[in-house]
Amino acid sequence: MTTEEIFKEVLESPEFQDIFGISKSDLEQASFDVKSSYPVIEIVKAIIIGYDNHRDKNTIFQNIQKQIMQF
Amino acid sequence: MATTIKSISFKNFYNYYGNFEQNTYRFKEGINIVNADNNMGKSKFYNGILWVLKNQVYDSDLKQIVDAPSSLKKMASGKALNEESHFEMGIKITFTENADKFSVSKIIQFTKTEDSWKTNEKMDILQTIDNKDIPILDLADKDKIIKKIIPLELMNYALLQGESMEKLVDLSSHNGLSSTIEALAGIKNIIEICDICKDLSQRAKKLSNDKEKEINITNNRISGLIQEREGLEQRIDSTHEKILIYKTELSEATKKKDNLEALLLNAQNREKYRGLKKNLQNEIDKLKDRKNEYERNITSMLFSESAPWLLKGLEHQITSFSNNYKNFIIKLAEQHTIEKLAKDPIILLLPPDSPDKSSLLRMLEREKCEVCNRPAPRDSEAWKHINMVMQRPRLTESSNKNDFSSFYGGIQTTVSSFLNSIPKISEYIEKYRTTIDNLEDEINQKEEEKEIAKLELLNAGGSENYADTSDRQSISDYTLAEKTIEKKKEDIKKAEILIKEWNFKLKKNEEELKEINANSEIKNYRDFKDMMYCVESIFLNSRERIFDEILKSLEINANQKYSELTQGNLSAGGKLNFSKQVDGTVQVCIKNINDGELTGLGTGFQRMKQLSIIMAIISSKIGNKRFDYPFISDAPFSEFGDNFINNFFKIAPNVFSQSIIFIKELYDPNSDDFLNDLGKKILKKMENGEIPGTFYVNVIEEKADTTNLITRNKCYKF
């Protein structure tokens, strides 16, 4: 699966709506290239991009922390 | 189309004696049939492919797959070994992968030394670019190119041998169907991301806990709660790990049980066929004894008192003898009469004592002949004649015993007792011969049945020796595996109950902590921890969802193939059911219309089940990924009838972009073109374009023993 496919597949999880209250349309509009206003979506992207760029776990974790700080 | 094999050539490989040019098969998309009788190179052809892809071959003596380097001499042509001191043995496969063209040659150089053979292996791989052959030198690159023929994860499904088809789709292990589904879906990366998420979640938890401790180091109550939480989390984590171990053990025990189940079934089969073989042998011995008895009795039947076979066909001789005897008696009587008449012509004409003396006296006294009723006056000629008759001397009985009358009479008396039985002797002999022939037929029939029982015994993994103690060991191991499964299930259940209790306590603990420790900085860390935990779950669930979707799609696809393959069979084959097990593995069983598991189906149906799954896997297209690789199979139809073979040829071109099938079910050694009716029918369909592909028939150049056999191919359709 490509990173884009993984992203789209993961966004289909009910947890985004049930736990994080993200609407279906927001989820449909979410894109890999455009920054989302939902931290959880940005975390998901950071993990996928980190994996795709062969970043080590520590670096991915620090990136996520930075993302969270910006929210 | 990912990969198409364009040609396969052999050089001094088993009975493919000669160079590559003499032993080339050109293939194309569609079904490529290599039709050959037993021992004409089907499995050897398959071995060539196995050798290139896996460096293994099937050793027909050992009846198992072995590493090729241990079997090189067996792989070489017997004729080349006998006649040459230096030669090359090998295989060349040319194939295309999309627009790229490759050639793989695997060659062993044989050089004879004083008492053995020296071998040297070389692998030449060429890639054709702009009509130029570029040699590939890097070993890793060579390996990658070989895997382009059939990728490793699909090799089990695209490369199969009919005899071992039941074992091909490993439905119980993590490396079996589940790993194939992961490969099909291309979810290897998502699986790796799940592992990363788990690590990130742990880091977020540790960060949050550390921060909380750091901030509340002076608060004993909070510190106590944190300590309690850490303890609970630790126990939950270690119990989760234990559950993973239990699940692995459960999976292993289940796999062992399944394997043993097959063994047990075979053990039962072995017992059945051993018993059958023994009973048949007893029956054969009894029949042979009876036959021997009949054959021994032939001598006594020749001289039988009631109907001696020696007299067969002599009924005319007896009639002729009776006639001759009658004539002889008449002739004898005539002879005696003539002789006696010469001595006493008148008297002799009268029978002795006739007329009697008193009658003659009366005739003399009355002077009248009572014989002719004429007067016979005293002293007349007539009266004197009567007197002479009365005075005639009494005849003494002639006792001439040299006339053989009594001898022949005796013979006639003896022979007459056979007069009724002799005409029936032919019938008796025919009946006797039929009895012996029937016994012979019965013996042959039983011998054939015994041979089948022996083959079944060997197929079930048995030996000809009666004792097989490993069967007992299998039963004991099976019982142990069953107990292990029960125990592991129980362990998992208990562990899950414990985790549930600890999670409940943990929740209460966290609620209390949140209540008494409402620091905003800590809240942010907690939220981060919770979010990371959620993200971990999201990825895990996504992975499971994709897996389940593929599983469902495979189940539908496999059932469609199963239904198409079994179409026209008289007995219903049920429905394939794919179910994910507690340990993540996938099990496939056949269910009936009432959703009950269908057991006891014949080997044909079991193989169709496997073939349907293989077809479903091969034909699956997930997302933009295509899995079009050659499907290569040796003797896939050995348990199938014409109906299935027809169904297969009907649907295979829609499933496999290219298949290469080695088959003997279309072969007829007595036909001019070596094809039976089904073979002719399939060839005609190929010629008409109804079935795309090629059709080859293997023939032997001249009869020889296995080692010196030379196989050549005839291309009927390209």
GROMACS .gro file of C-alpha atoms in nm, chain A residues 1-2 5-6 9-10 12-13 15-16 19-20 39-40 43-44 47-48 51 57-58 60-61 64-65 68, chain B residues 185-187 189-190 192-193 196-197 199-200 203-204 207 528 531-532 534-535 538-539 541-542 545-546 624:
model
   52
    1MET     CA    1   0.000   0.000   0.000
    2THR     CA    2   0.123   0.349  -0.070
    5GLU     CA    3  -0.355   0.462   0.056
    6ILE     CA    4  -0.262   0.389   0.417
    9GLU     CA    5  -0.761   0.362   0.486
   10VAL     CA    6  -0.675   0.471   0.842
   12GLU     CA    7  -1.197   0.530   0.769
   13SER     CA    8  -1.161   0.416   1.131
   15GLU     CA    9  -1.253   0.628   1.628
   16PHE     CA   10  -1.202   0.961   1.447
   19ILE     CA   11  -1.366   0.963   2.006
   20PHE     CA   12  -1.227   1.275   1.841
   39PRO     CA   13  -0.400   1.708   1.604
   40VAL     CA   14  -0.480   1.336   1.576
   43ILE     CA   15  -0.009   1.265   1.431
   44VAL     CA   16  -0.124   0.994   1.191
   47ILE     CA   17   0.382   0.851   1.174
   48ILE     CA   18   0.322   0.752   0.810
   51TYR     CA   19   0.794   0.547   0.844
   57LYS     CA   20   1.119   0.590   1.633
   58ASN     CA   21   1.279   0.852   1.851
   60ILE     CA   22   0.920   1.031   1.483
   61PHE     CA   23   0.822   1.075   1.848
   64ILE     CA   24   0.492   1.433   1.692
   65GLN     CA   25   0.568   1.619   2.016
   68ILE     CA   26   0.136   1.874   1.942
  256ALA     CA   27  -0.301  -0.671   0.037
  257GLY     CA   28   0.045  -0.521   0.049
  258ILE     CA   29  -0.009  -0.443   0.416
  260ASN     CA   30   0.409  -0.149   0.568
  261ILE     CA   31   0.097  -0.098   0.777
  263GLU     CA   32   0.539  -0.220   1.048
  264ILE     CA   33   0.368   0.111   1.121
  267ILE     CA   34   0.604   0.188   1.548
  268CYS     CA   35   0.273   0.308   1.694
  270ASP     CA   36   0.647   0.199   2.062
  271LEU     CA   37   0.529   0.562   2.034
  274ARG     CA   38   0.696   0.646   2.497
  275ALA     CA   39   0.397   0.882   2.543
  278LEU     CA   40   0.664   1.062   2.932
  599PHE     CA   41  -0.111   1.318   2.460
  602MET     CA   42  -0.420   1.022   2.196
  603MET     CA   43  -0.116   0.809   2.117
  605CYS     CA   44  -0.589   0.582   2.038
  606VAL     CA   45  -0.365   0.620   1.733
  609ILE     CA   46  -0.659   0.305   1.501
  610PHE     CA   47  -0.368   0.158   1.308
  612ASN     CA   48  -0.791  -0.183   1.376
  613SER     CA   49  -0.722  -0.057   1.023
  616ARG     CA   50  -1.012  -0.436   0.881
  617ILE     CA   51  -0.804  -0.459   0.562
  695ASN     CA   52  -0.372  -0.138  -0.819
   0.00000   0.00000   0.00000
